[in-house]
CSV table of C-alpha atoms in Angstrom, one decimal:
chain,number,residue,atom,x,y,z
O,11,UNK,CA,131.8,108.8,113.7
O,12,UNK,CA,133.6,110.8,110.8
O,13,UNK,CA,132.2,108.9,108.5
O,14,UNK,CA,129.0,108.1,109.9
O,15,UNK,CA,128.2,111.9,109.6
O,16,UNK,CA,129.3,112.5,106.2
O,17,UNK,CA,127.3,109.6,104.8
O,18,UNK,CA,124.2,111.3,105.9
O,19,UNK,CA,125.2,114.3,104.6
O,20,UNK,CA,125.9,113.0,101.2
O,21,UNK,CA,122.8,110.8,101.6
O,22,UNK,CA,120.9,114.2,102.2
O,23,UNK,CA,122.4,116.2,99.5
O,24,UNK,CA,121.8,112.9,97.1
O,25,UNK,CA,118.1,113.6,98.0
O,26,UNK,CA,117.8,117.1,98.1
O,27,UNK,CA,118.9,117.0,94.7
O,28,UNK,CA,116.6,113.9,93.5
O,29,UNK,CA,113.5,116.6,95.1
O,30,UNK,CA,114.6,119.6,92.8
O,31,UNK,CA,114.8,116.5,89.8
O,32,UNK,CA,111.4,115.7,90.5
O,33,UNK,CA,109.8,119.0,90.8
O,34,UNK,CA,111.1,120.2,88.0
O,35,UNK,CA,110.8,117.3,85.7
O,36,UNK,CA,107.0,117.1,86.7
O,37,UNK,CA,106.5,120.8,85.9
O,38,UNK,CA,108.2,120.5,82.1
O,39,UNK,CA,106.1,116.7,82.0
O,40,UNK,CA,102.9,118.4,83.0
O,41,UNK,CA,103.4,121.3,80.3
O,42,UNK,CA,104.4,119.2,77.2
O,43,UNK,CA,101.3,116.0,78.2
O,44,UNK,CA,98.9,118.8,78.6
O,45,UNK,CA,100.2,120.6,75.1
O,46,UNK,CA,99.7,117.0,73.7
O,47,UNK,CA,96.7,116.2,74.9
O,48,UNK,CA,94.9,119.6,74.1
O,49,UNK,CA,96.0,119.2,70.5
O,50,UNK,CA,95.5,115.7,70.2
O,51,UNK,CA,91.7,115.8,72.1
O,52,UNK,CA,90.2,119.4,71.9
O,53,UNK,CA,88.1,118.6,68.9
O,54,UNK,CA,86.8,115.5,70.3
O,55,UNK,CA,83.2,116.4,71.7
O,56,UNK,CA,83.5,115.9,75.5
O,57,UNK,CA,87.0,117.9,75.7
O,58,UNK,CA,87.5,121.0,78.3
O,59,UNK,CA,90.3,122.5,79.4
O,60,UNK,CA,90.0,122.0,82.9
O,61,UNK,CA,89.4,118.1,81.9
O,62,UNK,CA,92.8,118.3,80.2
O,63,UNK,CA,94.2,119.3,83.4
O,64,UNK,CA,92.8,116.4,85.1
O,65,UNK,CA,93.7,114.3,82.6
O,66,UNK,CA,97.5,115.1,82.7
O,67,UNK,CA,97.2,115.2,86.5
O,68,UNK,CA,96.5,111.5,86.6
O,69,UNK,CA,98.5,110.7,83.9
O,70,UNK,CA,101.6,112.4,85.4
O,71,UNK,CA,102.5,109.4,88.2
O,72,UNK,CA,103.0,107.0,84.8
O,73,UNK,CA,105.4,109.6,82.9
O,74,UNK,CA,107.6,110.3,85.9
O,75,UNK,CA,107.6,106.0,86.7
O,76,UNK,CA,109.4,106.3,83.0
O,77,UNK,CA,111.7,108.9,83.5
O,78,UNK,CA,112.5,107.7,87.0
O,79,UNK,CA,116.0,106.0,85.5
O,80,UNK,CA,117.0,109.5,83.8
O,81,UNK,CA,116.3,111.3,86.8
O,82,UNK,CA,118.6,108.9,88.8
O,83,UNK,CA,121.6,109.0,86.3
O,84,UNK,CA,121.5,112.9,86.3
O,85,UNK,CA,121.1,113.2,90.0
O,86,UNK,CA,124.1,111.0,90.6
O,87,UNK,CA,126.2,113.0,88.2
O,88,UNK,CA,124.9,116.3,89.2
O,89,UNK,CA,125.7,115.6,93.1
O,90,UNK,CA,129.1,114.0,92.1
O,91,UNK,CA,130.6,116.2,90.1
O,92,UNK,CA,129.5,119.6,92.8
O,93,UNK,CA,131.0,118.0,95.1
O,94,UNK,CA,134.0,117.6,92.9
O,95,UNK,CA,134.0,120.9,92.4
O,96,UNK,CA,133.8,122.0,96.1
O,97,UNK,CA,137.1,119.5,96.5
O,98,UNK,CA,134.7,117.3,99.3
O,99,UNK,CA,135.2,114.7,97.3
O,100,UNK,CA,139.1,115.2,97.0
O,101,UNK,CA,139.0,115.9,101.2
O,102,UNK,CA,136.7,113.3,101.7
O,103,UNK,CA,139.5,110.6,99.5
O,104,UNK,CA,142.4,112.3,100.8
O,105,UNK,CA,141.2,111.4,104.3
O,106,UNK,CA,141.4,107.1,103.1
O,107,UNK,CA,138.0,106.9,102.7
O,108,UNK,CA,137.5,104.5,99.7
O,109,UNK,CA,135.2,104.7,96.7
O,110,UNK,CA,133.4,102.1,97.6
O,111,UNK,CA,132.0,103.8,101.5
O,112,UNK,CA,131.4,107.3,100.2
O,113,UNK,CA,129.7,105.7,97.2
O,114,UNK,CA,127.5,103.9,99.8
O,115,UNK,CA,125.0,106.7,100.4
O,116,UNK,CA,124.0,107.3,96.5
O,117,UNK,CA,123.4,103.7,96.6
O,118,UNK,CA,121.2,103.7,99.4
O,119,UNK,CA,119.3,106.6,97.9
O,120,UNK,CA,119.0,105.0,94.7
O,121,UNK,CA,117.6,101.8,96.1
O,122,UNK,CA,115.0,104.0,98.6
O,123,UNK,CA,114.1,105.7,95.4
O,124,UNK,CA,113.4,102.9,93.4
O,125,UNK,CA,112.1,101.2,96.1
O,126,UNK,CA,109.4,104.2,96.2
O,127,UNK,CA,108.8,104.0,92.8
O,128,UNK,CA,108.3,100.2,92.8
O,129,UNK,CA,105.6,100.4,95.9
O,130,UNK,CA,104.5,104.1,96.2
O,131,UNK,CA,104.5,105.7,92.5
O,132,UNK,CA,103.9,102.5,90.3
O,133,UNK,CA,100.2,101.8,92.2
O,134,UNK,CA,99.5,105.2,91.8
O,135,UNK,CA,100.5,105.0,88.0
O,136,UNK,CA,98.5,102.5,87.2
O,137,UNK,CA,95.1,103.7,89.0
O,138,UNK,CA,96.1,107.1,86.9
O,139,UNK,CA,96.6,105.4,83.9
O,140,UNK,CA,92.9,103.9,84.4
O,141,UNK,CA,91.2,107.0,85.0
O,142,UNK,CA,92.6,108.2,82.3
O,143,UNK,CA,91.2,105.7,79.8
O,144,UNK,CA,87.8,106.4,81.3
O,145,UNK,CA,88.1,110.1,81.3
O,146,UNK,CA,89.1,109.8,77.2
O,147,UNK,CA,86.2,107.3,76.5
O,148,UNK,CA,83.8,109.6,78.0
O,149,UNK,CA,85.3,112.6,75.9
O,150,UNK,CA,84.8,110.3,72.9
O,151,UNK,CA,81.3,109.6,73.3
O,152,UNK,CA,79.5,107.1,70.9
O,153,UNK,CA,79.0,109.2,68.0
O,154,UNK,CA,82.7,110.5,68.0
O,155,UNK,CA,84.7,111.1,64.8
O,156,UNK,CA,88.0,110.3,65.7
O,157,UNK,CA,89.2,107.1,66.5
O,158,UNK,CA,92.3,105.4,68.5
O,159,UNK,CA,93.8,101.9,66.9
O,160,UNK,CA,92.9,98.7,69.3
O,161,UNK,CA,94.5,98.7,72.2
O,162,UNK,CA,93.3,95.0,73.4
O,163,UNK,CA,93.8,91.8,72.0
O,164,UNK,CA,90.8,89.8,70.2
O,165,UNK,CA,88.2,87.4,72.2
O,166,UNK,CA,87.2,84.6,70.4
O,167,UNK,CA,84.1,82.7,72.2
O,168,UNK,CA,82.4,79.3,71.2
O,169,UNK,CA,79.2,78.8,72.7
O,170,UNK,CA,76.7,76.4,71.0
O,171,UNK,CA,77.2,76.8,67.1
O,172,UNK,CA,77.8,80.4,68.0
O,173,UNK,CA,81.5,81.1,66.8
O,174,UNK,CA,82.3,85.2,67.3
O,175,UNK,CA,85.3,86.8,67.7
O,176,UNK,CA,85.0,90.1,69.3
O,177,UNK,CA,87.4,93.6,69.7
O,178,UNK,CA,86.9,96.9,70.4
O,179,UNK,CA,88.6,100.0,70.8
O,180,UNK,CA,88.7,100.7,74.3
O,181,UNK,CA,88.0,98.9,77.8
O,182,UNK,CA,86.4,99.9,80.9
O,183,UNK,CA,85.5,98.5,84.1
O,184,UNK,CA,88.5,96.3,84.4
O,185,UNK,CA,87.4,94.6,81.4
O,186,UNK,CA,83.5,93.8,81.4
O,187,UNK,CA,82.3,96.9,79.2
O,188,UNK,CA,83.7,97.5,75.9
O,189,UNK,CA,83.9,100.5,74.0
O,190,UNK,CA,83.4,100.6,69.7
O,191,UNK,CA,82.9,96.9,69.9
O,192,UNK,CA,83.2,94.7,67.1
O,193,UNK,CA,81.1,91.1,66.6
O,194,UNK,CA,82.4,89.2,63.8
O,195,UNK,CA,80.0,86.1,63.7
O,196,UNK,CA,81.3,82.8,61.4
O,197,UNK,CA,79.5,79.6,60.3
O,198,UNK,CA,80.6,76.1,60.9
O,199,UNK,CA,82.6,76.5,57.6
O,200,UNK,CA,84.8,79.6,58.8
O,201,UNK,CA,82.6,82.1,56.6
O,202,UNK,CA,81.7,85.6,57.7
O,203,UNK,CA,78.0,85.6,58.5
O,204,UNK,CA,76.9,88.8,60.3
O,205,UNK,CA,78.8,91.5,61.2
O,206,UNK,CA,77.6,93.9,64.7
O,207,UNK,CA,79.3,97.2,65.5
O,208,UNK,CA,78.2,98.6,68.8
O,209,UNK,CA,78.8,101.4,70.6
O,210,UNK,CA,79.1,99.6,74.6
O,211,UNK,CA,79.5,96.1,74.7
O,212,UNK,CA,78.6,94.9,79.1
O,213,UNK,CA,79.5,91.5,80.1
O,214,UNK,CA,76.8,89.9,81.9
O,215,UNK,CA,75.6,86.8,83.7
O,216,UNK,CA,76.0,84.9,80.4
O,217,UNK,CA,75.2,87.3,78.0
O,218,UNK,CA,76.8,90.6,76.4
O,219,UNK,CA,74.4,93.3,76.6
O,220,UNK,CA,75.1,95.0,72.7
O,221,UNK,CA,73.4,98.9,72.7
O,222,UNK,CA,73.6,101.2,69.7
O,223,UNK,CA,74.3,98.3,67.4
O,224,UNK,CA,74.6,97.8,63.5
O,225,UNK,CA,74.3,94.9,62.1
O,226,UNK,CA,75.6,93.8,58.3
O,227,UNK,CA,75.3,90.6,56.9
O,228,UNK,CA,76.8,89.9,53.3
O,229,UNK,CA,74.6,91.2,50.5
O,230,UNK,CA,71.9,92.8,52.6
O,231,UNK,CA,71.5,96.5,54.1
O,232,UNK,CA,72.8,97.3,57.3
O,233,UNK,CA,70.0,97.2,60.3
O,234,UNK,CA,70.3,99.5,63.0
O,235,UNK,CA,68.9,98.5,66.6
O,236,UNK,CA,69.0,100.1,69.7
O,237,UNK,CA,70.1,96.4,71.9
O,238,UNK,CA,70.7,93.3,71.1
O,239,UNK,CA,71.6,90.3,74.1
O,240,UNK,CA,74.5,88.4,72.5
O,241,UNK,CA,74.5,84.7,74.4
O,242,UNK,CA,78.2,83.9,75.7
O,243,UNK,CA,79.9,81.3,78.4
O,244,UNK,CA,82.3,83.8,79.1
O,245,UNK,CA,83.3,84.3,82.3
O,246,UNK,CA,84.0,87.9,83.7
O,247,UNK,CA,86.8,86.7,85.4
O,248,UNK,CA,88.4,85.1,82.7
O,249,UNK,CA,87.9,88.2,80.7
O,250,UNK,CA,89.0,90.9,82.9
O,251,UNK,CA,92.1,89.1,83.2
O,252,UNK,CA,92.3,88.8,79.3
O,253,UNK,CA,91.7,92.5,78.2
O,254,UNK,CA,93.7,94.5,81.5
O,255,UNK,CA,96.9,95.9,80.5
O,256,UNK,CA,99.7,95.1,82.4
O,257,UNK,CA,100.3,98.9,82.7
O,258,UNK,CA,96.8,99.8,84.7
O,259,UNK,CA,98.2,96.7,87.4
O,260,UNK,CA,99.6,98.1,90.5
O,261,UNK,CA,102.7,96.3,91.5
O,262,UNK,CA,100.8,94.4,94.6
O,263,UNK,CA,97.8,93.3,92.7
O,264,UNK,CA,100.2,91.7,89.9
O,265,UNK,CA,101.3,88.3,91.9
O,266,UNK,CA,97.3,87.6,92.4
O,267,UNK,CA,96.5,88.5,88.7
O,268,UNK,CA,99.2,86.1,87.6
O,269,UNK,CA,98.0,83.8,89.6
O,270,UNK,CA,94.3,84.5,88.4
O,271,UNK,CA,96.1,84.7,84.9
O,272,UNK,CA,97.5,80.8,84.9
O,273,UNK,CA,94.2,79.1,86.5
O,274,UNK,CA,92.5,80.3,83.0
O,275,UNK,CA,95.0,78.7,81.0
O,276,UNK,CA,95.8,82.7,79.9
O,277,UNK,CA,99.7,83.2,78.9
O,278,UNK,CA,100.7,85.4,82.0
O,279,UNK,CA,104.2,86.4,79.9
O,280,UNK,CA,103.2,90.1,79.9
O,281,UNK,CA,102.1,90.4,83.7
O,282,UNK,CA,105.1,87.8,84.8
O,283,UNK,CA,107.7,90.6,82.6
O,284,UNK,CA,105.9,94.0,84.0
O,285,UNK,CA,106.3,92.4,88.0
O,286,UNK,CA,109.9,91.4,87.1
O,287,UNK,CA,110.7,94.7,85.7
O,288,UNK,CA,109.0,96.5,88.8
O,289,UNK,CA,111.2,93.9,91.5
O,290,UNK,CA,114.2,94.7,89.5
O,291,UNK,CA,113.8,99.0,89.4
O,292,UNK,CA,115.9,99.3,92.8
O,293,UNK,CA,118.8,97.4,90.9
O,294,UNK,CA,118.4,99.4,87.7
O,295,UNK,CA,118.8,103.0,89.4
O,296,UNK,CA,122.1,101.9,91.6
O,297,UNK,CA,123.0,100.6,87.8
O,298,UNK,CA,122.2,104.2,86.8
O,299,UNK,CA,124.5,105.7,89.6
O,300,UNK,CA,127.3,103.3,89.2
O,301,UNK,CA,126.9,105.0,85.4
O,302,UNK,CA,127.3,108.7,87.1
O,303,UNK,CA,130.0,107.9,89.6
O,304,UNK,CA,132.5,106.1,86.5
O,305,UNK,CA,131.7,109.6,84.5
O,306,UNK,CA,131.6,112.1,87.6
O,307,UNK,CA,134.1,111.1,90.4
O,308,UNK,CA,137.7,112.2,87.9
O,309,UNK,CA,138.4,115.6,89.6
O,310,UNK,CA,138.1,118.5,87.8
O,311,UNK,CA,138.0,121.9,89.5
O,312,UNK,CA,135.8,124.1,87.1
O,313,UNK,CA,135.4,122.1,84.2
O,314,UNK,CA,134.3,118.4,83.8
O,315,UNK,CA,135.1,116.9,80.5
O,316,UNK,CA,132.4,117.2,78.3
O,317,UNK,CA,132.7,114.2,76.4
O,318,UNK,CA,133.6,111.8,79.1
O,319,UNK,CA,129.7,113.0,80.3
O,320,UNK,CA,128.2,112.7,77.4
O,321,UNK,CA,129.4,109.2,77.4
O,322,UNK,CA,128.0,108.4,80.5
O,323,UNK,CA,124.7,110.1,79.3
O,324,UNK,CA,125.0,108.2,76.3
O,325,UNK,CA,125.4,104.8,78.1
O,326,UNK,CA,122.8,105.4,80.5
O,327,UNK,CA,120.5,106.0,77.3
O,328,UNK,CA,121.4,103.0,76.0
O,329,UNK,CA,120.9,100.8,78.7
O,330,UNK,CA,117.5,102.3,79.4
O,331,UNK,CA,116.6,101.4,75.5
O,332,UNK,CA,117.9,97.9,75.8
O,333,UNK,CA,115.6,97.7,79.0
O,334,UNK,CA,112.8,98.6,77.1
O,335,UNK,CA,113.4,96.1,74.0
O,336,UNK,CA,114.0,93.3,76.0
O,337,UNK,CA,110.6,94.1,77.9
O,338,UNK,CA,109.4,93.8,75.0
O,339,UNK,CA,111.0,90.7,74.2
O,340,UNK,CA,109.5,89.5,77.4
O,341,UNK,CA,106.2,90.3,76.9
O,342,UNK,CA,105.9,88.3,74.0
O,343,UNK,CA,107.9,85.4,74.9
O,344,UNK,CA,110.4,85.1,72.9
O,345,UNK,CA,112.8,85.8,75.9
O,346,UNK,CA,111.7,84.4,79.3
O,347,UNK,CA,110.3,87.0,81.3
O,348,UNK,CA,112.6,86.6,84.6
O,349,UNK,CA,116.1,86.9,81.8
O,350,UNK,CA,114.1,89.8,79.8
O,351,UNK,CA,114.3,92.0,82.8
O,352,UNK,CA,117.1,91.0,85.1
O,353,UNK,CA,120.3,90.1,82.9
O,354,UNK,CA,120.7,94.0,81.5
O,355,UNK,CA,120.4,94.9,84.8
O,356,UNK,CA,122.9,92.6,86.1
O,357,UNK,CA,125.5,93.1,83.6
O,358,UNK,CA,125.0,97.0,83.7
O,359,UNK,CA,125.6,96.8,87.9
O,360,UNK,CA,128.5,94.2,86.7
O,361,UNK,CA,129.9,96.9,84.4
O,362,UNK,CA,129.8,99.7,86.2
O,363,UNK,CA,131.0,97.9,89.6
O,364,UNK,CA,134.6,96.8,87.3
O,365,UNK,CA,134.6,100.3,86.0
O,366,UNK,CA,134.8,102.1,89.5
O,367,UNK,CA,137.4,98.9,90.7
O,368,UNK,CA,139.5,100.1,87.7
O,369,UNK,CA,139.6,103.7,88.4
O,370,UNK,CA,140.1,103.1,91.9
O,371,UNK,CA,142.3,100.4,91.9
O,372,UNK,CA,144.1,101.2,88.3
């Protein structure tokens, strides 16, 4: 019964804490993506204020799904080490209660928090991170001045004698409508034949619909016209899952766009490493406590050591970084995407688990 109650009251202090994390890392995320984005957009010819606003509003779910891991390792150490201070840990010890039961509540509240983040903030995220595109195309407008670098990958079609590779600068409507696209037409020799920039590029029934479009073909002077219907046996399924990020995918449409993904013969490696990386969050935060309770549970009355926390900062750093790169890895394949996301977070639990054995066990 003892212990029963004071699991819920560390499990309520443990989020009471991760609250003031969040509202407070939200405020100082708001302020610096809204600085960012006003000096980045505000001469683009669309830009308002109050549409920076909106922008960072939407955009905000997708910064705190990335600082979600930091926000864990600081809560654990923050909660640990008050309760150091107040001797309830040193009570709660002294009364043969083992590190491994009063631990039990962070763990559950880092699971429940990454288990929110996984099904609650990740969807939201990625619907953000879509409006958010649209909102920065519209600001752009066709005749804008400054550009972004490609964000999607090139489409090459063969239809006929008809051999075009095509790109653009942004995408919208999951795909379909291109933005600043780019027609690069070649003979049956591999030479560069006609050249068409367009400002919107719409996938139709077996046609793109080109408007705004310049065309350049070697030697001669560009033509101008205002559409041009570009044959193509592209599908729109087959391209919408070809040009979506894995980013603007909510976790429960992933399985059914891999799926999708791997009936077009499409490499999935991307989508198959950003749903492994979302199933495996819940593991990575209890990593990330584990992290705070090997650096936080040593009793110190007024002051904890100040290098033994930096080390744990330190090593939480690091293990978020190796997260990343091996994403990375996973995303282009060169690690398998299953091993890219789950082996750091195994040996990180593995690590801290031994850790906390040692110290309690010595």
């Amino acid at each position: 019964m003892m212990f029963g109650t004071l699991s819920r009251y560390f499990f309520r202090r443990y989020l009471v804490t991760t609250g003031w994390f969040l509202i407070g890392v939200s405020a100082i995320s708001f302020l610096l993506d809204f600085s960012e984005t006003a000096g980045r957009m505000s001469g683009l010819p669309g830009y308002t204020i109050g549409g920076g606003v909106l922008m960072t509003a939407v955009r905000l779910p997708l910064i705190l799904q990335q600082t979600v891991p930091f926000i864990a390792l600081f809560v654990g150490m923050t909660v640990l080490i008050g309760l150091n201070r107040k001797y309830e840990l040193v009570v709660t010890r002294a009364a043969g209660i083992s590190v491994w039961q009063f631990m039990f509540p962070f763990i559950a509240g880092s699971l429940v928090l990454g288990l929110l983040t996984m099904a609650a903030l990740n969807p939201l995220a990625a619907w953000g991170q879509r409006q958010a595109l649209l909102v920065e195309s519209d600001w752009r407008g066709e005749n804008a001045v400054l550009r972004k670098a490609p964000q999607i990958p090139w489409l090459r079609q063969i239809s006929g004698r008809d051999d075009v590779i095509i790109g653009a600068q942004t995408v919208q409507e999951n795909g379909t409508k291109l933005i600043d696209a780019v027609l690069i037409h070649f003979d049956s020799s591999g030479q560069v034949i006609l050249r068409q920039d367009a400002a919107t590029a719409k996938l139709e029934d077996g046609y793109w619909q080109l408007n705004n479009v310049v065309e350049r073909k070697p030697g001669e002077i560009p033509v101008r016209k205002a559409s041009v219907q570009l044959r193509t046996n592209l599908k729109q399924d087959f391209v919408q899952e070809r040009l979506t990020a894995p980013e603007t995918i909510g976790f429960f449409d992933l399985s059914n766009r891999i799926a999708a993904a791997k009936s077009f013969g499409i490499s999935t490696k991307a989508l198959e490493t950003q749903f492994n990386s979302l199933l495996s969050q819940p593991l990575l935060l209890v990593a990330m406590t584990f992290i705070a309770a090997t650096v936080s549970l040593k009793f110190s009355r007024f002051n904890q050591s100040r290098s033994v926390i930096l080390g744990g900062i330190l090593s939480g750093f690091m293990l978020y970084v190796i997260t990343v790169l091996v994403k990375a890895f996973g995303s282009s394949g060169v690690v398998p995407p299953f091993v890219a996301t789950w082996i750091p977070v195994v040996v990180a639990l593995a690590l801290g688990a031994t850790i906390l054995l040692h110290q309690e066990d010595g």
